[in-house]
Amino acid sequence: MLDEFVRLTRRGHELLHICGWDGRKYTAFKPAGLECMKFRAQALSLIRSVFGSDSSYHRYLQKLAEDGNAREKGYHLHEFLQVLEQAYRDIQREEVFESSDELLAALDDDLIEVAEALVNAGFHVPAAQRAGLLLERTIRSLARGRGIADSESRPVDQLNDSLQAMGAYETEDHRHIGACAQIRRDAEGPESHRINAEDVMDMVIWIGRFIRKHES
């Protein structure tokens, strides 16, 4: 099943490339012909077999397939491909989170490895949440070690300021911690879909280095 998603997704990108898709429009010619129709039919069939005909994915694709203006819109080739890619990510996410609790329990303080696995798999929002959680744990641990009052309840930003003032780490680390804390808040908020994947990748890498540095 996953192989079929990969194969169809690859074929969709090939068709878009042939048609000159630049991210907004078709610069060569609009998709048409047997190969385009075959791709759409196979995508619709795969989504139906995996998610069912009542799923939002299938209903959306069915609506596109029945659109009377589909020819003028390139038969919605780009939209079909987007649905395939999102559906594939959802399948992967479900598989990851089915085992996430067991992973967390087994790894415990190595939670950063879970975040790294998630971001490498393209799930940058949960990666930001988990990396941010581990950073918070580390900051609170450093605060306890420095005897900072209310280290378990004070906001991380306040602890960050106090630790930097006490010389626990450099100004650059203080800046990174503030930025990572903000990304985590964004990841847990209603606008999480706007988070930049590259920023999360940098966040996870930096937090891993910071934790290893202060574990010794």
Coordinates of C-alpha atoms in Angstrom, one line a residue:
M1 CA 0.0 0.0 0.0
L2 CA 2.8 2.5 1.0
D3 CA 4.7 1.5 -2.2
E4 CA 1.6 2.4 -4.2
F5 CA 1.4 5.8 -2.6
V6 CA 5.1 6.4 -3.4
R7 CA 4.7 5.2 -7.0
L8 CA 1.7 7.3 -7.7
T9 CA 3.2 10.4 -6.0
R10 CA 6.3 10.0 -8.1
R11 CA 4.2 9.7 -11.2
G12 CA 2.2 12.8 -10.3
H13 CA 5.4 14.8 -10.0
E14 CA 6.6 13.5 -13.3
L15 CA 3.3 14.7 -15.0
L16 CA 3.5 18.1 -13.3
H17 CA 7.1 18.5 -14.5
I18 CA 6.2 17.6 -18.1
C19 CA 3.4 20.2 -18.0
G20 CA 5.7 22.8 -16.7
W21 CA 4.1 23.3 -13.3
D22 CA 5.9 26.2 -11.5
G23 CA 3.9 26.0 -8.2
R24 CA 1.1 28.3 -9.4
K25 CA 0.3 27.5 -13.0
Y26 CA 1.2 25.2 -16.0
T27 CA 3.8 26.9 -18.1
A28 CA 4.0 24.3 -20.9
F29 CA 0.5 22.9 -21.3
K30 CA -2.5 21.8 -19.2
P31 CA -2.6 18.2 -18.2
A32 CA -4.8 16.0 -20.4
G33 CA -4.7 12.7 -22.2
L34 CA -4.7 9.1 -21.2
E35 CA -1.8 9.3 -18.7
C36 CA -3.5 12.1 -16.7
M37 CA -6.8 10.2 -16.6
K38 CA -5.0 7.1 -15.5
F39 CA -3.2 8.9 -12.7
R40 CA -6.5 10.4 -11.5
A41 CA -8.3 7.1 -11.6
Q42 CA -5.6 5.3 -9.7
A43 CA -5.3 8.0 -7.1
L44 CA -9.1 7.9 -6.5
S45 CA -9.1 4.1 -6.3
L46 CA -6.2 4.0 -3.9
I47 CA -7.7 6.7 -1.6
R48 CA -11.0 4.8 -1.6
S49 CA -9.4 1.5 -0.8
V50 CA -7.4 2.9 2.1
F51 CA -9.6 5.5 3.6
G52 CA -13.1 4.5 2.3
S53 CA -15.6 6.3 0.1
D54 CA -17.0 8.3 3.0
S55 CA -13.6 9.8 3.9
S56 CA -13.0 13.5 3.4
Y57 CA -10.1 12.7 1.1
H58 CA -12.3 10.6 -1.2
R59 CA -15.2 13.0 -1.2
Y60 CA -12.9 15.8 -2.2
L61 CA -11.3 13.9 -5.0
Q62 CA -14.6 12.7 -6.2
K63 CA -15.9 16.3 -6.3
L64 CA -12.8 17.3 -8.4
A65 CA -13.3 14.4 -10.7
E66 CA -16.9 15.4 -11.4
D67 CA -16.1 19.1 -11.9
G68 CA -17.5 20.2 -15.2
N69 CA -14.7 22.7 -15.6
A70 CA -11.9 20.2 -14.8
R71 CA -10.5 20.4 -18.4
E72 CA -9.9 24.1 -18.1
K73 CA -8.2 23.6 -14.7
G74 CA -5.8 20.9 -15.9
Y75 CA -8.0 18.2 -14.5
H76 CA -6.9 19.3 -11.0
L77 CA -3.8 17.2 -11.4
H78 CA -1.9 19.3 -8.8
E79 CA -4.8 19.0 -6.3
F80 CA -4.9 15.2 -6.8
L81 CA -1.2 15.0 -6.1
Q82 CA -1.5 17.2 -3.0
V83 CA -4.2 14.9 -1.5
L84 CA -2.0 11.8 -2.2
E85 CA 0.9 13.4 -0.4
Q86 CA -1.2 14.5 2.6
A87 CA -2.8 11.1 2.8
Y88 CA 0.6 9.4 2.8
R89 CA 1.8 11.7 5.5
D90 CA -1.2 10.9 7.6
I91 CA -0.6 7.2 7.3
Q92 CA 3.0 7.6 8.4
R93 CA 2.0 9.9 11.3
E94 CA -0.5 7.3 12.5
E95 CA 2.1 4.6 12.4
V96 CA 4.5 6.9 14.3
F97 CA 2.1 7.9 17.0
E98 CA 0.8 4.4 17.5
S99 CA 4.2 3.6 18.9
S100 CA 5.1 7.0 20.3
D101 CA 4.1 6.3 23.9
E102 CA 6.2 3.2 24.0
L103 CA 9.1 5.1 22.5
L104 CA 8.8 7.9 25.0
A105 CA 8.6 5.4 27.9
A106 CA 11.7 3.5 26.6
L107 CA 13.8 6.5 25.7
D108 CA 12.8 8.7 28.7
D109 CA 15.6 11.4 28.8
D110 CA 16.6 10.5 25.2
L111 CA 13.3 12.1 24.0
I112 CA 15.4 14.2 21.6
E113 CA 15.9 11.1 19.5
V114 CA 12.1 10.9 19.0
A115 CA 12.0 14.5 17.9
E116 CA 14.9 13.9 15.5
A117 CA 13.0 10.9 14.0
L118 CA 9.8 12.9 13.7
V119 CA 11.5 15.9 12.0
N120 CA 13.4 13.6 9.6
A121 CA 10.1 12.0 8.7
G122 CA 8.6 15.3 7.9
F123 CA 6.4 15.7 11.1
H124 CA 7.9 19.0 12.2
V125 CA 5.0 20.2 14.4
P126 CA 5.1 17.2 16.8
A127 CA 8.9 17.3 16.6
A128 CA 8.9 21.0 17.8
Q129 CA 6.5 20.0 20.6
R130 CA 8.6 17.2 21.9
A131 CA 12.0 19.0 21.5
G132 CA 10.5 22.0 23.3
L133 CA 9.4 19.7 26.1
L134 CA 12.8 18.3 26.5
L135 CA 14.4 21.7 26.5
E136 CA 12.0 22.8 29.2
R137 CA 13.0 19.8 31.3
T138 CA 16.7 20.7 30.8
I139 CA 16.2 24.4 31.8
R140 CA 14.3 23.4 34.9
S141 CA 17.0 20.9 35.9
L142 CA 19.7 23.6 35.4
A143 CA 17.5 26.0 37.5
R144 CA 17.2 23.5 40.3
G145 CA 20.9 22.9 40.3
R146 CA 21.5 26.7 40.6
G147 CA 19.0 26.9 43.5
I148 CA 16.6 29.2 41.6
A149 CA 13.3 29.4 43.6
D150 CA 10.1 28.0 42.1
S151 CA 12.1 26.4 39.3
E152 CA 9.3 23.9 38.7
S153 CA 6.5 26.4 38.2
R154 CA 8.1 29.6 36.8
P155 CA 7.8 30.2 33.1
V156 CA 10.7 28.9 31.0
D157 CA 11.5 32.4 29.7
Q158 CA 12.0 33.7 33.3
L159 CA 14.2 30.8 34.1
N160 CA 16.2 31.4 31.0
D161 CA 16.8 35.0 31.9
S162 CA 17.9 34.0 35.5
L163 CA 20.2 31.3 34.3
Q164 CA 21.9 33.6 31.8
A165 CA 22.3 36.3 34.4
M166 CA 24.0 33.7 36.7
G167 CA 26.4 32.7 34.0
A168 CA 25.0 29.2 33.4
Y169 CA 25.5 29.7 29.7
E170 CA 26.4 32.3 27.1
T171 CA 24.2 35.1 25.6
E172 CA 23.9 33.1 22.4
D173 CA 22.5 30.1 24.2
H174 CA 20.0 32.5 25.9
R175 CA 18.8 33.7 22.6
H176 CA 18.5 30.2 21.1
I177 CA 16.4 29.1 24.1
G178 CA 14.1 32.0 23.7
A179 CA 13.6 31.3 20.0
C180 CA 13.0 27.5 20.6
A181 CA 10.5 28.2 23.4
Q182 CA 8.6 30.4 21.0
I183 CA 8.6 27.8 18.3
R184 CA 7.2 25.3 20.8
R185 CA 4.4 27.7 21.8
D186 CA 3.6 28.2 18.1
A187 CA 3.5 24.4 17.6
E188 CA 1.0 24.0 20.3
G189 CA -1.2 26.9 19.1
P190 CA -3.9 27.3 16.4
E191 CA -1.4 28.5 13.8
S192 CA 0.9 25.4 14.1
H193 CA 0.6 24.8 10.3
R194 CA 2.5 27.9 9.6
I195 CA 5.7 26.7 11.3
N196 CA 8.7 26.5 9.1
A197 CA 10.1 22.9 8.8
E198 CA 13.7 24.2 8.4
D199 CA 13.4 26.2 11.6
V200 CA 12.2 23.1 13.5
M201 CA 15.1 21.1 12.0
D202 CA 17.6 23.7 13.3
M203 CA 15.7 23.8 16.6
V204 CA 15.9 20.0 17.2
I205 CA 19.6 19.9 16.2
W206 CA 20.5 22.8 18.5
I207 CA 18.5 21.4 21.5
G208 CA 20.3 18.1 21.1
R209 CA 23.7 19.8 21.2
F210 CA 22.7 22.0 24.2
I211 CA 21.4 19.0 26.2
R212 CA 24.6 17.0 25.5
K213 CA 26.7 19.9 26.5
H214 CA 24.9 20.4 29.9
E215 CA 24.7 16.7 30.7
S216 CA 28.4 16.5 31.2

